[in-house]
Structure formats: C-alpha cells, structure tokens
Short mmCIF file of C-alpha atoms and ligand atoms in Angstrom, two decimals:
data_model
loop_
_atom_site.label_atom_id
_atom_site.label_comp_id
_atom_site.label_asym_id
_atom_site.label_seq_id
_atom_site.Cartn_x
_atom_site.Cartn_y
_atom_site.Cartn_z
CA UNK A 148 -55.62 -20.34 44.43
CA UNK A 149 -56.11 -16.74 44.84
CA UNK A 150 -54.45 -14.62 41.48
CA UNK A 151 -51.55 -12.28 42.38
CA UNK A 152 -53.20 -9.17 42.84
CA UNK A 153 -52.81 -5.88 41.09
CA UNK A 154 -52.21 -2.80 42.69
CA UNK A 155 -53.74 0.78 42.23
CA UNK A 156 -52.66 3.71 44.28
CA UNK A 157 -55.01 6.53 45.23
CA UNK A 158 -55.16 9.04 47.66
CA UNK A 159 -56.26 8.14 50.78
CA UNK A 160 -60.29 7.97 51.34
CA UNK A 161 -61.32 7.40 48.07
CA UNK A 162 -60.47 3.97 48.17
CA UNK A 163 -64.21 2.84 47.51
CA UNK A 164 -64.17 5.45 43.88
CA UNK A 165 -60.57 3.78 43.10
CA UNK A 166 -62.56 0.17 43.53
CA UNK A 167 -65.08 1.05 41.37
CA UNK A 168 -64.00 2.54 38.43
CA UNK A 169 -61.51 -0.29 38.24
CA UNK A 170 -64.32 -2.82 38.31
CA UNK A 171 -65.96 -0.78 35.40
CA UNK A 172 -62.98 -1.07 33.57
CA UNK A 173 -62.71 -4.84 33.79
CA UNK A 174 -66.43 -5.32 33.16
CA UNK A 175 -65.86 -2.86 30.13
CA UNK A 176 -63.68 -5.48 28.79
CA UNK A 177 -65.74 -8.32 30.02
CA UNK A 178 -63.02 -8.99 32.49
CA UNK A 179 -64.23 -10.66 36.03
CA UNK A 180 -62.72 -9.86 39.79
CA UNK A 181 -63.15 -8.61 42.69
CA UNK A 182 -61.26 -5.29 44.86
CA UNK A 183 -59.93 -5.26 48.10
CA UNK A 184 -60.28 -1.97 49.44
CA UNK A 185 -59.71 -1.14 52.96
CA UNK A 186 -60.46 3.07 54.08
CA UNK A 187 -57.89 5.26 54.41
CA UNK A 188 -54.85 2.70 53.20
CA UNK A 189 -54.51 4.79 50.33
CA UNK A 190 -54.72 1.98 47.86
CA UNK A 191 -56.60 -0.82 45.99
CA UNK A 192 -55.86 -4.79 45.21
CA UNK A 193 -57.94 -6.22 42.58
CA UNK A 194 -57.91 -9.66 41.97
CA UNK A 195 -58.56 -11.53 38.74
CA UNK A 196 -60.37 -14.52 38.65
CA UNK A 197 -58.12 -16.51 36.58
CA UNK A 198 -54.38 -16.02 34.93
CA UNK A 199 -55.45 -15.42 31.69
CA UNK A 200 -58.13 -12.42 32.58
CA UNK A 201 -54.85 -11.22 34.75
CA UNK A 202 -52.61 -11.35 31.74
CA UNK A 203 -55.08 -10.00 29.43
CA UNK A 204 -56.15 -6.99 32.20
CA UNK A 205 -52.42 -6.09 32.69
CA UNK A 206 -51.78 -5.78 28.78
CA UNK A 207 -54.99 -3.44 28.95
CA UNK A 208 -54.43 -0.95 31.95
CA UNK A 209 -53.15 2.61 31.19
CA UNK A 210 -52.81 5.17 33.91
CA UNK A 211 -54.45 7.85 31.66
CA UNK A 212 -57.19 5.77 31.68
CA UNK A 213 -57.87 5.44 35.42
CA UNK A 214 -59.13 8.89 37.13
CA UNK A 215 -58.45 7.59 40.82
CA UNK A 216 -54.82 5.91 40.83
CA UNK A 217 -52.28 7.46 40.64
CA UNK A 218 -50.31 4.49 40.28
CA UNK A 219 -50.57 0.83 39.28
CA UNK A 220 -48.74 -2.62 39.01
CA UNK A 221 -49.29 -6.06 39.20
CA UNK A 222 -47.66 -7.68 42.54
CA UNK A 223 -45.61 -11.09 41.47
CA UNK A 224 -45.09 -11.33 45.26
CA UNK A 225 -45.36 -10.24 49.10
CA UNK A 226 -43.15 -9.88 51.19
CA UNK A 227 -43.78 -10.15 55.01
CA UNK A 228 -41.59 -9.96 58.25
CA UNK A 229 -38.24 -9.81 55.86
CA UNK A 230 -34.99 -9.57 57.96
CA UNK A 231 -34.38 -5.82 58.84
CA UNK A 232 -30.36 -6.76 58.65
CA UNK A 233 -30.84 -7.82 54.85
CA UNK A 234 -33.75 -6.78 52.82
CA UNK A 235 -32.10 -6.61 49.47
CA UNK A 236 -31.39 -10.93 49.47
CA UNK A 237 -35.11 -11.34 49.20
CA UNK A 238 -35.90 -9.07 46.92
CA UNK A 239 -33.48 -10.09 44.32
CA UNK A 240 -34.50 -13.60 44.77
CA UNK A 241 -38.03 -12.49 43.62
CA UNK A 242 -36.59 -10.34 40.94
CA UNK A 243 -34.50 -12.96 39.41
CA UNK A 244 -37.67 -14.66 38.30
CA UNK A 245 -39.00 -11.62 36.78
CA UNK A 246 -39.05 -10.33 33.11
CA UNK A 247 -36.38 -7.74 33.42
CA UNK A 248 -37.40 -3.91 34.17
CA UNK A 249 -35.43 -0.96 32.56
CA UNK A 250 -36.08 1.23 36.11
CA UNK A 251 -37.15 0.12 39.97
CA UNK A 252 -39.03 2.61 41.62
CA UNK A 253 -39.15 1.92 45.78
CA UNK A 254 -42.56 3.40 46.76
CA UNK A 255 -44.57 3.83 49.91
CA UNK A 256 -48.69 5.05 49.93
CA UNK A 257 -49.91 8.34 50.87
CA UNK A 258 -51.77 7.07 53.77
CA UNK A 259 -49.94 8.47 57.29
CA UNK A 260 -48.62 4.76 58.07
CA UNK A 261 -47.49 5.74 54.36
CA UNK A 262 -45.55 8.41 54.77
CA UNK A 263 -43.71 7.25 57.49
CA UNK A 264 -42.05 5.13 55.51
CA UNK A 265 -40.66 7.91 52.99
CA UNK A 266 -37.35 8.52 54.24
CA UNK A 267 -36.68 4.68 54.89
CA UNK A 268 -37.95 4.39 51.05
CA UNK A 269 -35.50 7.39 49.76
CA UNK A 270 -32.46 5.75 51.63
CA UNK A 271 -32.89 2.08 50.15
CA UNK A 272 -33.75 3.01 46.78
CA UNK A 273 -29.88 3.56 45.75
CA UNK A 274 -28.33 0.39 47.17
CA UNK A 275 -31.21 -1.79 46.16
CA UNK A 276 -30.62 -0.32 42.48
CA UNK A 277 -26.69 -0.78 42.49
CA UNK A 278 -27.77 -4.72 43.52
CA UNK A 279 -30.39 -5.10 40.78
CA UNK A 280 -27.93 -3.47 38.30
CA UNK A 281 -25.40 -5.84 39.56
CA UNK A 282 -27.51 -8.98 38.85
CA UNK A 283 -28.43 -7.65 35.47
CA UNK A 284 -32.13 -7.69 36.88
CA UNK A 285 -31.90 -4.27 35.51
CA UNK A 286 -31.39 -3.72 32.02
CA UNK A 287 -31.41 -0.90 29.44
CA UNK A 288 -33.65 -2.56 26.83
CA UNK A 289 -36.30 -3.67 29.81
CA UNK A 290 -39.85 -3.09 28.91
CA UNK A 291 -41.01 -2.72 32.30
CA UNK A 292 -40.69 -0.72 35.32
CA UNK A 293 -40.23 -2.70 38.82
CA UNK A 294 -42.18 -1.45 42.00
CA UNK A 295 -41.25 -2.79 45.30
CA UNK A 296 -44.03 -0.52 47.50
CA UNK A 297 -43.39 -1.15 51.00
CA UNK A 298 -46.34 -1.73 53.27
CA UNK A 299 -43.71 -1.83 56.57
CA UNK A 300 -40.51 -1.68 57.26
CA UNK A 301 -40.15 -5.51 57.07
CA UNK A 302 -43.17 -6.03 54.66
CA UNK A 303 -43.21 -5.30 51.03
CA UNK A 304 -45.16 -6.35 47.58
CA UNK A 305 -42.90 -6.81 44.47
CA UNK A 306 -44.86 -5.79 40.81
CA UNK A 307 -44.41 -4.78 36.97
CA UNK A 308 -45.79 -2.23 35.20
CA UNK A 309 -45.82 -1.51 31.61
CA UNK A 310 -43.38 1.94 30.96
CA UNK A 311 -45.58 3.57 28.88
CA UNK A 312 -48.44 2.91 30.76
CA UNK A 313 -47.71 3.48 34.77
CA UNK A 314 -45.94 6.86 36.06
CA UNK A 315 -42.27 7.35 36.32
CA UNK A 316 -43.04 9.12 39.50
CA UNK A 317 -42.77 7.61 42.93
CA UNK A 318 -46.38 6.44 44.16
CA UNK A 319 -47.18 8.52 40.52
CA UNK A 320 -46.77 11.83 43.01
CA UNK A 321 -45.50 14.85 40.74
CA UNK A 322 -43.85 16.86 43.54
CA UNK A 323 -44.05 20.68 42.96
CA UNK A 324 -43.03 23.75 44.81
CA UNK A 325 -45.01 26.35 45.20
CA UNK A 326 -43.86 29.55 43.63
CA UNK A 327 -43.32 32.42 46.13
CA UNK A 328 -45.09 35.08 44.07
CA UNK A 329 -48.71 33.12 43.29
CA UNK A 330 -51.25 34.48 45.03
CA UNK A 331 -53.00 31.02 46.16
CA UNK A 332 -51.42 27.65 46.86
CA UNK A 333 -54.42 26.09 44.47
CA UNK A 334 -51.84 27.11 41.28
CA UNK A 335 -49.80 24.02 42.26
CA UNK A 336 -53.42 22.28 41.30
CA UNK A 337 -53.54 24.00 37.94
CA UNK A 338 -49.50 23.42 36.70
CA UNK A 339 -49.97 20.01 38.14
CA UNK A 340 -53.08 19.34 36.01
CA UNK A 341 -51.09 20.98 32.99
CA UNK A 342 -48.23 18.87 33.27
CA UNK A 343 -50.17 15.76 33.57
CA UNK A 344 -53.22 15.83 31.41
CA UNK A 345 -51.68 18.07 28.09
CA UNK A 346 -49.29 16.47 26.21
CA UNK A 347 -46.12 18.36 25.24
CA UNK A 348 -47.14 18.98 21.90
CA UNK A 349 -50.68 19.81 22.98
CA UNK A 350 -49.44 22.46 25.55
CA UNK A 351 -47.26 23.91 22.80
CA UNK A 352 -50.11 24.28 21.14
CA UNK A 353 -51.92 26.12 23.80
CA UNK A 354 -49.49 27.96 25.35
CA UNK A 355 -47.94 29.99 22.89
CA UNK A 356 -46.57 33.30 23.68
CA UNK A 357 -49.63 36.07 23.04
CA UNK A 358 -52.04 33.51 23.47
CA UNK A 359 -55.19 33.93 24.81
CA UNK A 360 -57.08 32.60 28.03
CA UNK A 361 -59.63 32.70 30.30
CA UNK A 362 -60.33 31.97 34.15
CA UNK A 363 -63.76 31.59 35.06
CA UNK A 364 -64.07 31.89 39.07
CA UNK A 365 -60.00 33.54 38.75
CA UNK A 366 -60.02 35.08 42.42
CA UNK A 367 -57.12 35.63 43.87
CA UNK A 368 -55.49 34.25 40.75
CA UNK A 369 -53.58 31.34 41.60
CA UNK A 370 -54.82 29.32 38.15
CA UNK A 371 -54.55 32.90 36.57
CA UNK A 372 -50.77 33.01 37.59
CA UNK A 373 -49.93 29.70 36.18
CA UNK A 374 -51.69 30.87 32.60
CA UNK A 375 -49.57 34.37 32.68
CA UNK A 376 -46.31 32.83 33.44
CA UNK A 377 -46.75 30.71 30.27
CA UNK A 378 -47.48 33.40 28.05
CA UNK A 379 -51.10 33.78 27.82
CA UNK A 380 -53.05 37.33 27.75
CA UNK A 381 -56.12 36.06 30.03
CA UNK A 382 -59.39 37.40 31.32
CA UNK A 383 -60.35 36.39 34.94
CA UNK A 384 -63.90 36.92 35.79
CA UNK A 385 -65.13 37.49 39.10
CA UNK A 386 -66.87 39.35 41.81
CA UNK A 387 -63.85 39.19 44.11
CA UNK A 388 -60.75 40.48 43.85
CA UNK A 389 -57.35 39.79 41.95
CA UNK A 390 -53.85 39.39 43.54
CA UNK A 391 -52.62 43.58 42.57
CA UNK A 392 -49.33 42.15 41.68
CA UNK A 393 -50.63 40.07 39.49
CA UNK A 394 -52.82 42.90 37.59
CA UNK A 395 -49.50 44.40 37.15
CA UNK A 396 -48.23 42.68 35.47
CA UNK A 397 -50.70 43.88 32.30
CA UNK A 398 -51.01 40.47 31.21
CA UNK A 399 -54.73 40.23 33.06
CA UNK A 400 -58.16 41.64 32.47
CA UNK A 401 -60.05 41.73 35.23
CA UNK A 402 -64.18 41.08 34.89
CA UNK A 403 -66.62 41.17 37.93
CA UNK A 404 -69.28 39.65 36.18
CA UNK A 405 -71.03 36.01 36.63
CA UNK A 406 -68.97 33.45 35.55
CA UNK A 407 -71.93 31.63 33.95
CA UNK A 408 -73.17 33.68 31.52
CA UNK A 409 -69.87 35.69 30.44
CA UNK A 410 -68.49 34.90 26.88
CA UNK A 411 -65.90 36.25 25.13
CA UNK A 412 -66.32 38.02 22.00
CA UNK A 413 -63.06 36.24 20.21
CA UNK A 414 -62.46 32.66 20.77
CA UNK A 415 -60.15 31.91 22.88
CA UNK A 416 -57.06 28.90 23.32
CA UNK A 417 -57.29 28.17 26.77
CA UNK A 418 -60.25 27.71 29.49
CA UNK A 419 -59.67 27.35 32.92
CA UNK A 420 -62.48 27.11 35.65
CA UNK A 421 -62.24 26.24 39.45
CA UNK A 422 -64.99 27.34 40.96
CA UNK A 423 -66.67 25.66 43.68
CA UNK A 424 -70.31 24.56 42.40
CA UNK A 425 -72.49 21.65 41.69
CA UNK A 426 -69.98 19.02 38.98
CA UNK A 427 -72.73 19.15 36.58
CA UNK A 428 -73.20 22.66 36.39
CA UNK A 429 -69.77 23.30 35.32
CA UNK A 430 -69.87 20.48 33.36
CA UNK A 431 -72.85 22.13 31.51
CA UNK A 432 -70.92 25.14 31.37
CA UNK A 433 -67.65 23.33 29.78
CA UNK A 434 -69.91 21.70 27.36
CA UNK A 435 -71.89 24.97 26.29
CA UNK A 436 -68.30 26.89 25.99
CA UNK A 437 -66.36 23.79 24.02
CA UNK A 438 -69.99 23.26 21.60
CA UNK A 439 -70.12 27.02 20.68
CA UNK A 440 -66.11 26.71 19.75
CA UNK A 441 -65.06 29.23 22.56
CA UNK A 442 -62.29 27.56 23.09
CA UNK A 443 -59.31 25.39 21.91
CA UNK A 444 -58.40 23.35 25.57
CA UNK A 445 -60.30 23.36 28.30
CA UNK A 446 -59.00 22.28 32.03
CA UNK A 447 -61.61 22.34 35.08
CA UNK A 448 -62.50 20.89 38.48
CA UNK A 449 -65.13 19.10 38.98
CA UNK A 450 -65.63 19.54 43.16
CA UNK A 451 -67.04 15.94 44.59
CA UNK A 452 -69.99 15.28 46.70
CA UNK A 453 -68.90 12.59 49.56
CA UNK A 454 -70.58 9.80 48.20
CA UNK A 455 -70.31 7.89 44.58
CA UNK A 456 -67.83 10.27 43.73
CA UNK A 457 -66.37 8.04 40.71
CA UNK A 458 -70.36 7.86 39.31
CA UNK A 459 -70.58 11.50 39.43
CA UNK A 460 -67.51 12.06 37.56
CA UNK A 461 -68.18 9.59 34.97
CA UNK A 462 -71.65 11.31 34.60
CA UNK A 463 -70.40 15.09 33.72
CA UNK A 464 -67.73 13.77 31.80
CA UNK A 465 -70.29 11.79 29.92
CA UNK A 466 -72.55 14.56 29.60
CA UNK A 467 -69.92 17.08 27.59
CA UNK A 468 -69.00 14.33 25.85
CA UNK A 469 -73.06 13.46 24.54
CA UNK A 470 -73.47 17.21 23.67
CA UNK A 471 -69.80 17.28 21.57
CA UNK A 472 -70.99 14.15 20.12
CA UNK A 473 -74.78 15.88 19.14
CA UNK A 474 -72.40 18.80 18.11
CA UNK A 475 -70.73 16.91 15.76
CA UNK A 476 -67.31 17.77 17.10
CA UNK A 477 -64.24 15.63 17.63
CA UNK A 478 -62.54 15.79 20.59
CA UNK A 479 -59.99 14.65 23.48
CA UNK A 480 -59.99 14.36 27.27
CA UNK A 481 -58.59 13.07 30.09
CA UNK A 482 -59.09 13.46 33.60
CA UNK A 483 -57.28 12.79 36.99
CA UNK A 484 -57.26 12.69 40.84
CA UNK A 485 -54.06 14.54 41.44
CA UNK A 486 -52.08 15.23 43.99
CA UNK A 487 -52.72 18.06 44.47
CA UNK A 488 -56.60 17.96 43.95
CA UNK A 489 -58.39 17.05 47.85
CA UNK A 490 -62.20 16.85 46.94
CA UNK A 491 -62.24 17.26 43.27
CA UNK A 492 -60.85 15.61 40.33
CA UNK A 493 -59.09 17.58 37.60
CA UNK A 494 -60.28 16.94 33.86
CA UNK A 495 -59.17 18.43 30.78
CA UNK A 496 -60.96 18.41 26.59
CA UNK A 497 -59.22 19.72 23.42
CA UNK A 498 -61.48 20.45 20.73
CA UNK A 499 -59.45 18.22 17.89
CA UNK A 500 -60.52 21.19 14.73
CA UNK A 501 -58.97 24.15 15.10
CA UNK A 502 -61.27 26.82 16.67
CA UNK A 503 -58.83 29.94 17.82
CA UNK A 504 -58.60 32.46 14.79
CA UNK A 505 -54.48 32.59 15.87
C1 SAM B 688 -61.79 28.21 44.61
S1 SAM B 688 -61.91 29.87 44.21
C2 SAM B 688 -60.81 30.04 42.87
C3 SAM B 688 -59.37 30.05 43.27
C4 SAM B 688 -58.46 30.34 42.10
N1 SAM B 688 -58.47 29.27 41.12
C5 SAM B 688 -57.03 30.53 42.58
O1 SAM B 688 -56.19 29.67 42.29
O2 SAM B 688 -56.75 31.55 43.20
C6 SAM B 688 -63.46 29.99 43.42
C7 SAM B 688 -63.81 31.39 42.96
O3 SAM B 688 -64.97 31.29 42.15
C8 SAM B 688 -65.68 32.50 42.27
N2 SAM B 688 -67.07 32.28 41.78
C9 SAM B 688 -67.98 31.40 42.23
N3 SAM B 688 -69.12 31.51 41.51
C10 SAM B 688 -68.90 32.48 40.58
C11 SAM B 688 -69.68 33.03 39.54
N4 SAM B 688 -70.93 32.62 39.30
N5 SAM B 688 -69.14 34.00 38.79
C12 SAM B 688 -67.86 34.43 39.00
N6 SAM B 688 -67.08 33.92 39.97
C13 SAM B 688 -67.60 32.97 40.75
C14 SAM B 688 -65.59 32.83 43.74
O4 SAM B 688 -65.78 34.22 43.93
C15 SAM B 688 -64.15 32.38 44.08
O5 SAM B 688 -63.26 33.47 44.03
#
C-alpha cells in the first residue's frame, strides 16, 4: 500500500530542486522514498517506503532546513469530488481521527490553478475553524498545526505539521507591502530575507541603532533602504547610481568602485550583496569577507542557473562553509527560496565570535 504522502510547497518551476534536496535529506538520514513532482504545480509529494521511515522522517523535517519549500506537512488524507453544499462534514470526519492541532491553516499553492483558489480559501477558513473549535479538534495545548491545502474547489489533502517546525504563514508566504519611498521593489526581497532567516535576537544584534553596514552591488538602493530604516550607517558600492532621496537622508556613503575588491577599513555588522553574477563568485566573495572577520552577518543572493539549481546552491554554500571551517571559525547559516526571490535563493551566515569592534 502506497504511504500517505508528505507534502512540500515551493514556488512554482522548481519543483525538480524541491524533489531533490528532499531526497538528500532522507538519504542523509538513511531514509528511503521516492518524489512526485509534476512542473509548474508548485509543489512536491514524497512518499516513504514504509510507516516507520514516515514517522521517523516527519519527527526529522524542519522548514529551516529545506531551501526550496516553503511549506510542509504530512497528508493523513485526500479528499476528492467532496460535496460543494457541505465541505466542512468531511473534513471533520478526517480530523476527528487526528492528534489534535493548536491552529488550522486552509492553504492553496502558488501555481495559477493555485491562486485561483485564494479567495475561496480566505472565505472558508473562519467557518471551518468555528467547526473544528466546536468539536474540540482544536485545542490550546495541541502540538500540531492542521493544513487542509486545497487542490480544487471540491478536492483537498488533510496533513500535520510539527509547530515549531512548519510556517505559521499560509502556503509559508510572508506577505509584505512594498514601502512607497524604496527606490526598487527588490527591498521586499531583502526585509523578507531579514525576517525569515535572522532570528529576533540575532537581528537585535545586528541592527542596532549606529550600526554599521554595507551593500555590495547597492544601486538604486532598494536593500540599502531596508538597512537605513533599521538604523544602520551603510556604504553602498557601485558604478551606478543611488536613489537621491535616499543619499539624503545622510545615513549612506556612496562608493563607485568594484564591488569585488572593495573592503572596508573597520569591520563592519552587516553585509548585504545582490548583485547579479556567477553563485560561486559571490560565494567566494562572502567567504573571503566572513574569513578575514569583515563582518558580523552576512545576507546574499545567490542568482540560479536553469538547471540543477538545488546542486549549485548546496555547492557555494558548501564552499564558505569549507573555507570558515579551514579558518577555524564557528559559524551559522541558513538559506531560503522566498517569496519574494524569482531565480535566486536568499542565504544568510553569522560569524558566532564577535568580530565588530562596537
Ligand atoms: C540587482 S542590482 C541591485 C539592486 C539593489 N539590491 C536594489 O534593491 O536596488 C545589481 C547591482 O550590482 C551592481 N554591480 C554588478 N557588478 C558590480 C561590481 N563588480 N561592482 C559594483 N557593483 C556591481 C550593478 O551595477 C547593479 O546596480
């Protein structure tokens, strides 16, 4: 019999990268399946070969772990050609045999059969939760978070995930508005990646009022923006120009100069780089800037060739971390596909010793 399968998000086209690094996290943990990943849907189902590999894979999976979902559960059951009158009967039915969640999130993909779905989703979400609640399928002390992720109006798969471990955010989207003053829409990219990959404390730490930072490849200065608004004194280097009412502001220091061989003479908390090059030459770049203690965090793109995009990723990553390693220095990352992120994949390192003299 074929194992209820779990369920990883992604954005749409990068199915095949989702697939993969999935497999290489089962195989990691000597874990055996198989993914079924069609283009374009927008997500994954992976399929353990037996119930104990399932059990053991689902106490294992952590969304900060996975670069290419945005989202993840394990499906305890589908739903197909459910009566359009009454949706919420079946549902419950399949909930009442569930370990009881503390939240339900009602989800749809990103894929354009997706999104269609979106306002349906938004509109059933309260009255299924007021009928979960009223079964006490829904419970303040549940360890769990309950997905129902509807394929079709009538079709729908039914799934756990771990709270800690899976995103409190619909379909793991962080929705943001773009501020009206920011000279580029690509600053949603950067605040996204800030909210998502730095902890609380960790951005704290970096973003301290009077603290320093730097934006390699800063023009027009959308990533800029995002580091000025949260108190940081930054240098932007390039050869084209900076939004003017950003310079105003006199928290900016504009360098035209080459982005690869500019260093600052003071260490400095806070990296940022988005410029469009080969992934492992600003992954040699990171490393050379993180090894020689330049800075405290750093946060980068890593722009994707069209094929083997999850092998390419897990090479640069894997080449800053060999050199930190050789450099005898500890360190954290983490790295995502956002939402905001179309070709590229977002991925942030913290030096863990203290490097900045402030
Ligand atoms: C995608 S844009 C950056 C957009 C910026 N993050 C924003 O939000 O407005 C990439 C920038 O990198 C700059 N760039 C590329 N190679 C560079 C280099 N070697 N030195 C300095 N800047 C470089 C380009 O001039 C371009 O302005």
């Amino acid at each position: 019999m074929q194992q209820a399968p779990f369920i990883f998000f992604c954005r749409p086209g990068f199915e095949s990268d989702c697939a993969a690094e999935v497999q290489a996290i089962a195989t990691a943990h000597d874990l055996a399946g198989y993914a079924n990943a069609q283009p374009e849907t927008g997500y994954v189902r992976y399929y353990m070969f037996d119930q104990s590999s399932a059990e053991e894979f689902f106490g294992l999976l952590d969304l900060v772990d996975i670069i290419f979902a945005r989202q993840w559960f394990w499906a305890k059951a589908e739903l197909e050609d459910m009566p359009l009158d009454d949706r919420i009967s079946p549902i419950i039915d399949i909930c009442s045999e569930l370990s009881s969640a503390k939240n339900v999130l009602v989800e749809h993909l990103d894929s354009g059969d997706g999104r269609e779905l979106s306002k349906f989703c938004k509109k059933f979400s309260t009255p299924l939760t007021i009928s979960l609640e009223k079964q006490n399928l829904i419970q303040e002390e549940g360890e769990f978070r309950l997905h129902v992720l509807f394929l079709a109006n009538d079709h729908c798969l039914i799934g756990l995930s771990p709270l800690e471990c899976s995103s409190p955010h619909k379909g793991g989207i962080l929705r943001l508005k773009a501020p009206k003053d920011a000279p580029s829409r690509s600053t949603l990219k950067l605040d996204e990646g800030i909210q998502v990959l730095i902890s609380r404390k960790q951005q704290k730490d970096a973003f301290r009022l009077g603290n320093t930072g730097v934006d390699l490849g800063a023009a027009p200065g959308g990533w800029t923006y995002q580091l000025v608004e949260r108190g940081l004194q930054v240098s932007a280097i390039d050869n084209g120009p900076m939004d003017k009412k950003l310079m105003a502001t006199e928290h900016v220091e504009h360098f035209k100069e080459n982005a690869f061989t500019w260093l600052p003479k003071k260490p400095v908390n806070v990296l940022v780089c988005d410029m469009v090059e080969k992934p492992s030459l600003v992954a040699n770049l990171m490393a050379e800037w993180l090894e020689g203690s330049h800075t405290q965090h750093a946060i980068f793109n890593l722009k994707l060739p069209m094929k083997k995009r999850f092998q390419e990723v897990a090479d640069c990553i894997g080449l800053i971390c060999e050199r930190l390693e050789d450099a005898d220095l500890d360190y954290f990352w983490q790295a995502k596909h956002l939402y905001h992120d179309r070709e590229e994949v977002t991925v942030y390192f913290r030096l863990k010793t203290r490097v900045t003299p402030n």
